[in-house]
C-alpha cells in the first residue's frame, strides 16, 4: 500500500527556505549537492508541492529553457502543484495545477499514485493541510547545520507529541536525519 511522505531538509531552527524562498544556505553545506540516495523516498509516483517550491525548482534548474531535464529528474512522476496562480509547465512534464483544500484533491492524488508513494515536498502550509486531513504517514526531516534568521516555516501548526512516533534518528554526513511515523488524531 502506498504512503504519503513529507521529506525535506530544514534549517536547525525549522525553516524550509530563507525569506526569499531560496535554498542556497542548504547547498552551501558540504555534501548537500549530492545527497545520499538512501535518504530519498522510494517508489514515488506522485510529487505534491506548493507554488513557491515548484517555482524554485523551475527557476533554479532552468526547466523552462531545458524541459528535457524534467524527464531526467522525474521520469514517470506526476506532480501536483497547489496554487492560485497560473504557473509555467515545462514541455512534456506531467504537472497538474490545482487550487483548493488538500482534502478535496486527496482521492485524485491517491488514484494517480496507485500503489506508489506520494512525496509531499513543501511547503509548510501544504504540510499542515495534509496533517489536518490526517493524510501524512511519514514525516522525515534532514536537519542542516545552519540557522536562519527568518524564512518559510516548516510547519505553521501545533502538532502534539502524541501524533509523532520517532522511528529513526541518525547522522547523515553533516546532517541529522529524523523520521517519524504520524498518527492520525482526527
Coordinates of N, CA, C and O in Angstrom, one line a residue:
X1 N 0.8 -1.2 0.0 CA 0.0 0.0 0.0 C 0.9 1.2 0.0 O 1.9 1.3 0.6
X2 N 0.4 2.3 -0.7 CA 1.3 3.5 -0.8 C 1.2 4.3 0.5 O 0.2 4.2 1.3
X3 N 2.2 5.1 0.7 CA 2.3 6.0 1.8 C 2.4 7.5 1.3 O 2.9 7.7 0.2
X4 N 2.0 8.4 2.2 CA 2.2 9.8 1.9 C 3.3 10.2 2.8 O 3.2 10.1 4.0
X5 N 4.4 10.7 2.2 CA 5.6 11.0 2.9 C 5.9 12.5 2.8 O 6.0 13.0 1.6
X6 N 6.2 13.2 3.9 CA 6.7 14.5 3.8 C 8.2 14.4 4.1 O 8.6 13.9 5.2
X7 N 9.1 14.7 3.2 CA 10.5 14.6 3.3 C 11.2 15.8 2.8 O 11.1 16.2 1.7
X8 N 11.9 16.5 3.7 CA 12.5 17.8 3.3 C 13.7 18.0 4.2 O 13.8 17.5 5.3
X9 N 14.6 18.9 3.7 CA 15.7 19.4 4.5 C 15.2 20.7 5.2 O 14.5 21.5 4.6
X10 N 15.6 20.9 6.4 CA 15.3 22.1 7.2 C 16.5 22.6 7.9 O 17.5 21.9 8.1
X11 N 16.4 23.9 8.2 CA 17.5 24.5 9.0 C 17.4 24.0 10.4 O 16.3 23.5 10.8
X12 N 18.4 24.3 11.2 CA 18.4 23.8 12.6 C 17.2 24.4 13.3 O 16.7 23.8 14.3
X13 N 16.8 25.6 13.0 CA 15.7 26.3 13.7 C 14.4 26.2 12.9 O 13.5 26.9 13.1
X14 N 14.3 25.2 12.0 CA 13.0 24.8 11.4 C 12.5 25.6 10.2 O 11.3 25.6 10.0
X15 N 13.4 26.1 9.4 CA 12.9 26.7 8.2 C 13.2 25.9 6.9 O 14.3 25.2 6.9
X16 N 12.3 25.8 6.0 CA 12.4 25.1 4.8 C 13.2 25.9 3.7 O 13.8 25.3 2.9
X17 N 13.1 27.2 3.8 CA 13.7 28.1 2.9 C 14.0 29.4 3.6 O 13.4 29.7 4.6
X18 N 14.8 30.2 3.0 CA 15.1 31.6 3.5 C 13.9 32.5 3.2 O 12.9 32.1 2.6
X19 N 14.0 33.8 3.6 CA 12.9 34.7 3.5 C 12.6 35.0 2.0 O 11.5 35.4 1.7
X20 N 13.5 34.7 1.1 CA 13.2 34.8 -0.3 C 12.9 33.5 -1.0 O 13.0 33.4 -2.2
X21 N 12.6 32.5 -0.2 CA 12.3 31.1 -0.7 C 13.5 30.5 -1.4 O 13.3 29.6 -2.2
X22 N 14.7 30.9 -1.0 CA 15.9 30.4 -1.5 C 16.4 29.3 -0.7 O 16.1 29.1 0.5
X23 N 17.3 28.4 -1.3 CA 17.9 27.3 -0.7 C 19.4 27.3 -0.7 O 20.0 26.3 -0.4
X24 N 20.0 28.4 -1.1 CA 21.4 28.5 -1.2 C 22.1 28.1 0.2 O 23.1 27.4 0.2
X25 N 21.5 28.4 1.3 CA 22.0 28.1 2.6 C 22.2 26.6 2.7 O 23.1 26.1 3.3
X26 N 21.3 25.8 2.1 CA 21.3 24.4 2.2 C 22.5 23.8 1.3 O 23.2 23.0 1.7
X27 N 22.6 24.4 0.1 CA 23.6 23.9 -0.8 C 25.0 24.3 -0.5 O 26.0 23.8 -1.0
X28 N 25.1 25.3 0.4 CA 26.4 25.7 1.0 C 26.9 24.7 2.0 O 28.1 24.7 2.3
X29 N 26.1 23.8 2.5 CA 26.6 22.8 3.4 C 27.4 21.7 2.6 O 26.9 21.2 1.6
X30 N 28.6 21.4 3.0 CA 29.4 20.4 2.3 C 28.6 19.1 2.2 O 28.1 18.6 3.1
X31 N 28.6 18.6 1.0 CA 27.9 17.3 0.7 C 26.4 17.4 0.3 O 25.8 16.4 0.0
X32 N 25.9 18.6 0.4 CA 24.4 18.8 0.2 C 24.0 18.7 -1.3 O 22.9 18.3 -1.6
X33 N 25.0 18.9 -2.2 CA 24.6 18.9 -3.6 C 24.5 17.5 -4.1 O 23.8 17.2 -5.1
X34 N 25.1 16.5 -3.5 CA 25.0 15.1 -3.8 C 24.4 14.3 -2.6 O 25.2 13.7 -1.9
X35 N 23.1 14.5 -2.4 CA 22.6 13.8 -1.2 C 22.6 12.3 -1.3 O 22.6 11.7 -2.4
X36 N 22.7 11.6 -0.2 CA 22.7 10.2 -0.1 C 21.4 9.7 -0.7 O 20.3 10.0 -0.2
X37 N 21.4 8.9 -1.8 CA 20.1 8.5 -2.4 C 19.3 7.6 -1.5 O 18.1 7.5 -1.6
X38 N 19.9 7.0 -0.4 CA 19.2 6.2 0.5 C 18.3 7.1 1.4 O 17.4 6.6 2.1
X39 N 18.5 8.4 1.4 CA 17.7 9.3 2.2 C 16.4 9.7 1.5 O 15.4 10.1 2.1
X40 N 16.3 9.5 0.2 CA 15.1 9.9 -0.6 C 14.0 8.9 -0.5 O 14.3 7.7 -0.5
X41 N 12.8 9.3 -0.5 CA 11.7 8.3 -0.6 C 11.8 7.4 -1.8 O 12.2 7.8 -2.9
X42 N 11.4 6.2 -1.6 CA 11.4 5.2 -2.6 C 10.0 5.0 -3.2 O 9.0 5.2 -2.6
X43 N 10.0 4.4 -4.5 CA 8.8 4.0 -5.1 C 7.8 5.2 -5.2 O 6.6 5.0 -4.9
X44 N 8.2 6.4 -5.6 CA 7.4 7.6 -5.7 C 6.7 7.7 -7.0 O 7.4 7.6 -8.1
X45 N 5.4 7.8 -7.0 CA 4.6 8.0 -8.3 C 4.1 9.4 -8.4 O 3.7 9.8 -9.5
X46 N 4.0 10.1 -7.3 CA 3.4 11.5 -7.3 C 4.2 12.4 -6.4 O 4.6 12.0 -5.3
X47 N 4.5 13.6 -6.9 CA 5.1 14.7 -6.0 C 3.9 15.7 -5.8 O 3.1 15.9 -6.7
X48 N 3.9 16.3 -4.6 CA 3.0 17.3 -4.3 C 3.8 18.5 -3.8 O 4.6 18.3 -2.9
X49 N 3.5 19.7 -4.3 CA 4.3 20.9 -4.0 C 3.4 22.1 -3.9 O 2.4 22.1 -4.5
X50 N 3.9 23.1 -3.2 CA 3.3 24.4 -3.2 C 3.9 25.2 -4.4 O 4.9 24.8 -4.9
X51 N 3.3 26.3 -4.7 CA 3.8 27.1 -5.8 C 5.2 27.6 -5.6 O 6.0 27.6 -6.6
X52 N 5.6 28.0 -4.4 CA 7.0 28.5 -4.2 C 8.0 27.4 -4.4 O 9.1 27.6 -5.0
X53 N 7.7 26.2 -3.9 CA 8.7 25.1 -4.1 C 8.8 24.8 -5.6 O 9.9 24.6 -6.1
X54 N 7.7 24.7 -6.2 CA 7.7 24.4 -7.7 C 8.4 25.5 -8.5 O 9.3 25.1 -9.3
X55 N 8.2 26.7 -8.2 CA 8.8 27.8 -8.9 C 10.3 27.9 -8.6 O 11.1 28.2 -9.5
X56 N 10.7 27.5 -7.4 CA 12.2 27.5 -7.1 C 12.8 26.4 -8.0 O 13.9 26.7 -8.6
X57 N 12.2 25.3 -8.1 CA 12.7 24.2 -9.0 C 12.8 24.6 -10.4 O 13.8 24.4 -11.1
X58 N 11.7 25.2 -10.9 CA 11.6 25.7 -12.3 C 12.8 26.7 -12.6 O 13.5 26.5 -13.6
X59 N 12.9 27.7 -11.7 CA 13.9 28.7 -11.9 C 15.3 28.2 -11.7 O 16.2 28.4 -12.5
X60 N 15.6 27.5 -10.6 CA 16.9 27.0 -10.2 C 17.5 26.1 -11.2 O 18.7 26.1 -11.5
X61 N 16.6 25.2 -11.7 CA 17.1 24.2 -12.7 C 16.9 24.6 -14.2 O 17.2 23.8 -15.1
X62 N 16.4 25.8 -14.3 CA 16.1 26.4 -15.7 C 15.3 25.4 -16.5 O 15.6 25.1 -17.7
X63 N 14.2 24.9 -16.0 CA 13.4 23.8 -16.6 C 12.6 24.3 -17.8 O 12.3 23.5 -18.7
X64 N 12.3 25.6 -17.8 CA 11.5 26.1 -19.0 C 12.4 26.1 -20.2 O 12.0 25.8 -21.3
X65 N 13.7 26.5 -20.0 CA 14.7 26.5 -21.1 C 15.2 25.1 -21.4 O 15.7 24.9 -22.5
X66 N 15.1 24.2 -20.5 CA 15.7 22.9 -20.6 C 14.6 21.8 -20.2 O 14.8 21.1 -19.2
X67 N 13.5 21.7 -20.9 CA 12.4 20.8 -20.4 C 12.8 19.4 -20.4 O 12.2 18.6 -19.6
X68 N 13.8 19.0 -21.1 CA 14.3 17.6 -21.1 C 14.8 17.2 -19.7 O 14.7 16.0 -19.3
X69 N 15.3 18.2 -18.9 CA 15.7 17.9 -17.6 C 14.6 17.3 -16.7 O 14.8 16.5 -15.8
X70 N 13.4 17.8 -16.9 CA 12.2 17.3 -16.1 C 12.1 15.8 -16.2 O 12.0 15.1 -15.2
X71 N 12.2 15.3 -17.4 CA 12.1 13.8 -17.6 C 13.3 13.1 -17.1 O 13.2 11.9 -16.6
X72 N 14.5 13.7 -17.1 CA 15.6 13.1 -16.5 C 15.5 13.0 -15.0 O 15.8 12.0 -14.4
X73 N 15.0 14.0 -14.4 CA 14.8 14.1 -12.9 C 13.6 13.3 -12.4 O 13.7 12.7 -11.3
X74 N 12.5 13.4 -13.1 CA 11.2 12.8 -12.6 C 10.5 11.9 -13.7 O 9.4 12.2 -14.0
X75 N 11.2 10.9 -14.2 CA 10.6 10.1 -15.2 C 9.4 9.3 -14.6 O 9.5 8.7 -13.5
X76 N 8.2 9.4 -15.2 CA 7.0 8.7 -14.8 C 6.4 9.3 -13.5 O 5.5 8.6 -12.9
X77 N 6.8 10.5 -13.0 CA 6.2 11.0 -11.8 C 5.3 12.2 -12.2 O 5.6 13.1 -12.9
X78 N 4.1 12.1 -11.6 CA 3.1 13.2 -11.8 C 3.3 14.2 -10.7 O 3.5 13.7 -9.5
X79 N 3.3 15.5 -11.0 CA 3.4 16.5 -9.9 C 2.2 17.3 -9.8 O 1.7 17.8 -10.8
X80 N 1.6 17.4 -8.6 CA 0.5 18.2 -8.3 C 1.1 19.5 -7.6 O 1.8 19.4 -6.7
X81 N 0.7 20.7 -8.1 CA 1.1 21.9 -7.5 C -0.1 22.7 -7.0 O -1.0 23.0 -7.8
X82 N -0.1 22.9 -5.7 CA -1.2 23.7 -5.1 C -0.9 25.1 -5.3 O 0.1 25.6 -4.8
X83 N -1.8 25.8 -6.0 CA -1.5 27.2 -6.3 C -2.8 27.9 -6.7 O -3.7 27.3 -7.2
X84 N -2.8 29.2 -6.6 CA -3.9 30.0 -7.1 C -3.5 30.8 -8.3 O -4.2 31.6 -8.9
X85 N -2.2 30.6 -8.7 CA -1.6 31.3 -9.9 C -1.6 30.4 -11.1 O -1.5 29.2 -10.9
X86 N -1.4 31.0 -12.2 CA -1.2 30.3 -13.5 C 0.3 30.2 -13.6 O 1.0 31.2 -13.8
X87 N 0.9 29.0 -13.5 CA 2.3 28.8 -13.5 C 2.8 28.1 -14.8 O 2.0 27.3 -15.4
X88 N 4.0 28.4 -15.2 CA 4.5 27.7 -16.4 C 4.8 26.2 -16.1 O 5.1 25.8 -15.0
X89 N 4.6 25.4 -17.2 CA 4.8 24.0 -17.1 C 5.8 23.6 -18.2 O 5.5 23.9 -19.4
X90 N 6.9 22.9 -17.9 CA 7.9 22.5 -18.9 C 7.2 21.6 -19.9 O 6.4 20.7 -19.5
X91 N 7.6 21.7 -21.2 CA 7.1 20.8 -22.2 C 7.3 19.3 -21.8 O 8.4 19.0 -21.4
X92 N 6.3 18.5 -21.9 CA 6.4 17.1 -21.6 C 6.3 16.7 -20.2 O 6.3 15.5 -19.8
X93 N 6.1 17.7 -19.3 CA 6.0 17.4 -17.8 C 4.6 17.1 -17.5 O 3.7 17.8 -18.0
X94 N 4.3 16.1 -16.6 CA 3.0 15.8 -16.2 C 2.8 16.6 -14.9 O 3.0 16.1 -13.8
X95 N 2.5 17.9 -15.0 CA 2.3 18.8 -13.9 C 0.8 19.2 -13.9 O 0.3 19.6 -14.9
X96 N 0.2 19.1 -12.7 CA -1.3 19.4 -12.6 C -1.4 20.5 -11.6 O -1.1 20.3 -10.4
X97 N -1.8 21.7 -12.0 CA -2.0 22.8 -11.2 C -3.4 22.7 -10.5 O -4.4 22.6 -11.3
X98 N -3.5 22.7 -9.2 CA -4.8 22.6 -8.5 C -4.9 23.7 -7.5 O -3.9 24.2 -7.0
X99 N -6.2 24.1 -7.3 CA -6.5 25.2 -6.4 C -7.6 24.8 -5.4 O -8.7 24.4 -5.9
X100 N -7.3 24.7 -4.2 CA -8.3 24.3 -3.2 C -7.7 23.6 -2.1 O -6.5 23.4 -2.0
X101 N -8.5 23.1 -1.1 CA -8.0 22.4 0.0 C -7.5 21.0 -0.4 O -8.0 20.4 -1.3
X102 N -6.5 20.6 0.3 CA -5.8 19.3 0.1 C -6.9 18.2 0.1 O -6.9 17.3 -0.7
X103 N -7.7 18.2 1.1 CA -8.7 17.1 1.3 C -9.6 16.9 0.0 O -9.9 15.8 -0.3
X104 N -9.8 18.0 -0.7 CA -10.6 17.9 -1.9 C -9.9 17.1 -3.0 O -10.5 16.4 -3.8
X105 N -8.6 17.2 -3.0 CA -7.8 16.5 -4.1 C -7.2 15.2 -3.7 O -6.6 14.5 -4.5
X106 N -7.3 14.8 -2.4 CA -6.7 13.6 -1.9 C -7.1 12.4 -2.7 O -6.3 11.6 -3.1
X107 N -8.4 12.2 -3.0 CA -8.8 11.0 -3.8 C -8.1 10.9 -5.1 O -7.6 9.9 -5.6
X108 N -8.0 12.1 -5.8 CA -7.4 12.1 -7.1 C -5.9 11.8 -7.0 O -5.3 11.0 -7.8
X109 N -5.2 12.4 -6.0 CA -3.8 12.2 -5.9 C -3.5 10.7 -5.6 O -2.6 10.1 -6.1
X110 N -4.3 10.2 -4.7 CA -4.1 8.8 -4.3 C -4.4 7.9 -5.5 O -3.6 6.9 -5.8
X111 N -5.4 8.2 -6.3 CA -5.7 7.4 -7.5 C -4.6 7.5 -8.5 O -4.2 6.5 -9.2
X112 N -4.0 8.7 -8.7 CA -2.9 8.8 -9.6 C -1.7 8.0 -9.2 O -1.0 7.4 -10.0
X113 N -1.4 8.0 -7.9 CA -0.2 7.3 -7.3 C -0.4 5.8 -7.4 O 0.6 5.1 -7.5
X114 N -1.6 5.3 -7.3 CA -1.8 3.9 -7.3 C -1.2 3.2 -6.2 O -1.4 3.6 -5.0
X115 N -0.3 2.3 -6.4 CA 0.5 1.6 -5.4 C 1.8 2.3 -5.0 O 2.5 1.8 -4.2
X116 N 2.1 3.4 -5.7 CA 3.3 4.1 -5.5 C 3.1 5.1 -4.4 O 2.0 5.5 -4.1
X117 N 4.2 5.6 -3.8 CA 4.2 6.6 -2.7 C 4.0 8.0 -3.2 O 4.3 8.3 -4.4
X118 N 3.5 8.8 -2.4 CA 3.3 10.2 -2.6 C 4.3 11.0 -1.8 O 4.3 10.8 -0.6
X119 N 5.0 11.8 -2.4 CA 6.1 12.6 -1.7 C 5.6 14.1 -1.7 O 5.6 14.7 -2.7
X120 N 5.3 14.6 -0.5 CA 5.0 16.0 -0.3 C 6.3 16.7 -0.1 O 7.0 16.4 0.9
X121 N 6.6 17.6 -1.0 CA 7.9 18.3 -0.9 C 7.9 19.7 -0.2 O 8.9 20.3 0.1
X122 N 6.7 20.2 0.0 CA 6.6 21.5 0.6 C 5.7 22.4 -0.1 O 5.2 22.1 -1.1
X123 N 5.4 23.4 0.6 CA 5.9 24.0 1.8 C 5.1 23.6 3.1 O 4.3 22.7 3.1
X124 N 5.4 24.5 4.1 CA 4.9 24.2 5.4 C 3.4 24.3 5.5 O 2.8 23.4 6.2
X125 N 2.8 25.2 4.9 CA 1.3 25.3 4.9 C 0.7 24.1 4.2 O -0.3 23.5 4.7
X126 N 1.3 23.6 3.2 CA 0.8 22.4 2.5 C 0.9 21.2 3.4 O 0.0 20.4 3.5
X127 N 2.1 21.1 4.1 CA 2.3 20.0 5.1 C 1.2 20.1 6.1 O 0.6 19.1 6.5
X128 N 0.9 21.3 6.6 CA -0.1 21.5 7.6 C -1.5 21.0 7.1 O -2.2 20.4 7.9
X129 N -1.8 21.3 5.9 CA -3.1 20.8 5.3 C -3.2 19.3 5.2 O -4.2 18.7 5.5
X130 N -2.1 18.7 4.8 CA -2.1 17.2 4.8 C -2.2 16.6 6.2 O -2.9 15.7 6.4
X131 N -1.6 17.3 7.2 CA -1.7 16.8 8.6 C -3.1 17.0 9.1 O -3.7 16.2 9.8
X132 N -3.7 18.2 8.8 CA -5.1 18.4 9.2 C -6.0 17.4 8.6 O -7.0 17.0 9.3
X133 N -5.7 16.9 7.4 CA -6.6 15.9 6.8 C -6.3 14.5 7.2 O -6.9 13.5 6.8
X134 N -5.3 14.3 8.1 CA -4.9 13.0 8.6 C -4.2 12.2 7.5 O -4.4 11.0 7.5
X135 N -3.5 12.9 6.6 CA -3.0 12.2 5.4 C -1.5 12.1 5.3 O -1.0 11.9 4.2
X136 N -0.8 12.4 6.3 CA 0.7 12.2 6.3 C 1.0 10.9 7.1 O 0.6 10.8 8.2
X137 N 1.7 10.0 6.4 CA 2.1 8.7 7.1 C 3.5 8.8 7.7 O 3.7 8.3 8.8
X138 N 4.4 9.5 7.0 CA 5.8 9.6 7.4 C 6.2 11.1 7.3 O 5.9 11.7 6.3
X139 N 6.9 11.6 8.4 CA 7.4 12.9 8.4 C 8.9 12.7 8.6 O 9.4 12.2 9.6
X140 N 9.7 13.0 7.5 CA 11.1 12.8 7.5 C 11.8 14.1 7.3 O 11.5 14.9 6.4
X141 N 12.7 14.4 8.2 CA 13.5 15.7 8.2 C 14.9 15.5 8.2 O 15.5 14.7 9.0
X142 N 15.6 16.1 7.3 CA 17.1 16.2 7.3 C 17.5 17.5 7.8 O 17.2 18.5 7.1
X143 N 18.0 17.6 8.9 CA 18.3 18.9 9.6 C 19.7 19.3 9.3 O 20.7 18.6 9.6
X144 N 19.8 20.5 8.6 CA 21.1 21.1 8.2 C 21.7 21.8 9.4 O 21.0 22.4 10.2
X145 N 23.1 21.8 9.4 CA 23.8 22.6 10.5 C 23.8 24.1 10.1 O 24.9 24.6 10.0
X146 N 22.7 24.7 10.0 CA 22.5 26.1 9.6 C 21.3 26.6 10.3 O 20.3 26.0 10.4
X147 N 21.5 27.9 10.8 CA 20.3 28.6 11.4 C 20.0 29.8 10.6 O 20.9 30.5 10.1
X148 N 18.8 30.0 10.3 CA 18.3 31.2 9.5 C 17.6 32.2 10.4 O 16.8 31.7 11.3
X149 N 17.7 33.5 10.2 CA 17.0 34.5 11.0 C 15.5 34.5 10.7 O 14.7 34.7 11.6
X150 N 15.2 34.2 9.5 CA 13.7 34.1 9.1 C 13.6 33.3 7.8 O 14.6 33.1 7.1
X151 N 12.4 33.0 7.5 CA 12.2 32.2 6.3 C 10.8 31.5 6.3 O 9.9 31.9 7.0
X152 N 10.7 30.5 5.4 CA 9.5 29.7 5.3 C 9.5 28.6 6.4 O 10.4 27.8 6.4
X153 N 8.5 28.7 7.3 CA 8.5 27.8 8.4 C 8.2 26.3 7.9 O 7.4 26.1 7.0
X154 N 8.8 25.4 8.6 CA 8.5 24.0 8.4 C 7.0 23.7 8.6 O 6.4 23.1 7.7
X155 N 6.4 24.2 9.6 CA 5.0 23.9 9.9 C 4.4 24.9 10.8 O 4.7 25.0 12.0
X156 N 3.5 25.7 10.2 CA 2.8 26.8 11.0 C 1.6 26.2 11.7 O 0.5 26.7 11.6
X157 N 1.8 25.1 12.4 CA 0.7 24.5 13.2 C 1.3 23.9 14.5 O 2.5 23.6 14.5
X158 N 0.5 23.6 15.4 CA 0.9 22.9 16.6 C 0.5 21.4 16.3 O -0.6 21.1 16.0
X159 N 1.5 20.5 16.5 CA 1.3 19.1 16.4 C 1.9 18.5 17.6 O 3.0 18.6 17.9
X160 N 1.0 17.8 18.4 CA 1.4 17.3 19.7 C 2.2 16.0 19.5 O 2.2 15.3 18.5
X161 N 3.0 15.7 20.6 CA 3.9 14.5 20.6 C 3.1 13.2 20.5 O 3.6 12.2 20.0
X162 N 1.8 13.2 20.8 CA 1.0 12.0 20.7 C 0.8 11.6 19.3 O 0.4 10.5 19.0
X163 N 1.0 12.5 18.4 CA 0.8 12.2 16.9 C 2.1 11.7 16.3 O 2.1 11.2 15.1
X164 N 3.3 11.9 16.9 CA 4.5 11.6 16.3 C 5.3 10.4 17.0 O 5.5 10.6 18.2
X165 N 5.6 9.4 16.3 CA 6.4 8.3 16.9 C 7.8 8.3 16.2 O 7.8 8.1 14.9
X166 N 8.8 8.6 16.9 CA 10.2 8.5 16.3 C 10.5 7.1 15.9 O 10.5 6.2 16.8
X167 N 10.8 6.9 14.6 CA 11.2 5.6 14.2 C 12.6 5.5 13.7 O 13.2 4.4 13.6
X168 N 13.3 6.6 13.5 CA 14.7 6.6 13.1 C 15.3 7.9 13.4 O 14.7 9.0 13.2
X169 N 16.6 7.9 13.9 CA 17.4 9.1 14.1 C 18.8 8.7 13.8 O 19.3 7.7 14.4
X170 N 19.5 9.4 12.9 CA 20.9 9.1 12.7 C 21.6 10.2 12.0 O 21.0 11.2 11.5
X171 N 22.9 10.1 12.0 CA 23.8 11.1 11.3 C 23.9 10.8 9.9 O 24.0 9.6 9.5
X172 N 23.8 11.8 9.0 CA 23.9 11.6 7.6 C 24.8 12.7 7.1 O 24.4 13.8 6.7
X173 N 26.1 12.3 7.1 CA 27.1 13.3 6.7 C 27.1 14.4 7.8 O 27.0 14.2 9.0
X174 N 27.0 15.7 7.3 CA 26.9 16.8 8.3 C 25.5 17.0 8.8 O 25.2 18.0 9.6
X175 N 24.5 16.3 8.4 CA 23.1 16.4 8.7 C 22.7 15.5 9.8 O 23.3 14.4 10.0
X176 N 21.5 15.8 10.5 CA 20.9 14.9 11.4 C 19.6 14.5 10.7 O 18.8 15.3 10.1
X177 N 19.3 13.2 10.7 CA 18.1 12.7 10.0 C 17.1 12.1 11.0 O 17.5 11.3 11.9
X178 N 15.9 12.7 11.0 CA 14.9 12.2 11.9 C 13.7 11.8 11.1 O 13.2 12.5 10.2
X179 N 13.1 10.6 11.4 CA 12.0 10.1 10.7 C 10.9 9.7 11.8 O 11.2 9.0 12.7
X180 N 9.7 10.2 11.5 CA 8.6 10.0 12.4 C 7.5 9.3 11.7 O 7.2 9.6 10.5
X181 N 6.8 8.4 12.3 CA 5.5 7.9 11.9 C 4.5 8.8 12.4 O 4.5 9.1 13.6
X182 N 3.5 9.2 11.6 CA 2.5 10.1 12.1 C 1.2 9.4 12.4 O 0.7 8.6 11.5
X183 N 0.6 9.6 13.5 CA -0.6 9.0 13.9 C -1.8 10.0 13.6 O -1.6 11.2 13.9
X184 N -2.8 9.5 13.1 CA -4.0 10.4 12.8 C -4.8 10.6 14.0 O -5.2 9.6 14.7
X185 N -5.0 11.8 14.4 CA -5.7 12.1 15.7 C -7.1 12.7 15.4 O -7.7 13.3 16.3
X186 N -7.6 12.6 14.2 CA -8.9 13.2 13.9 C -10.0 12.5 14.5 O -10.0 11.3 14.8

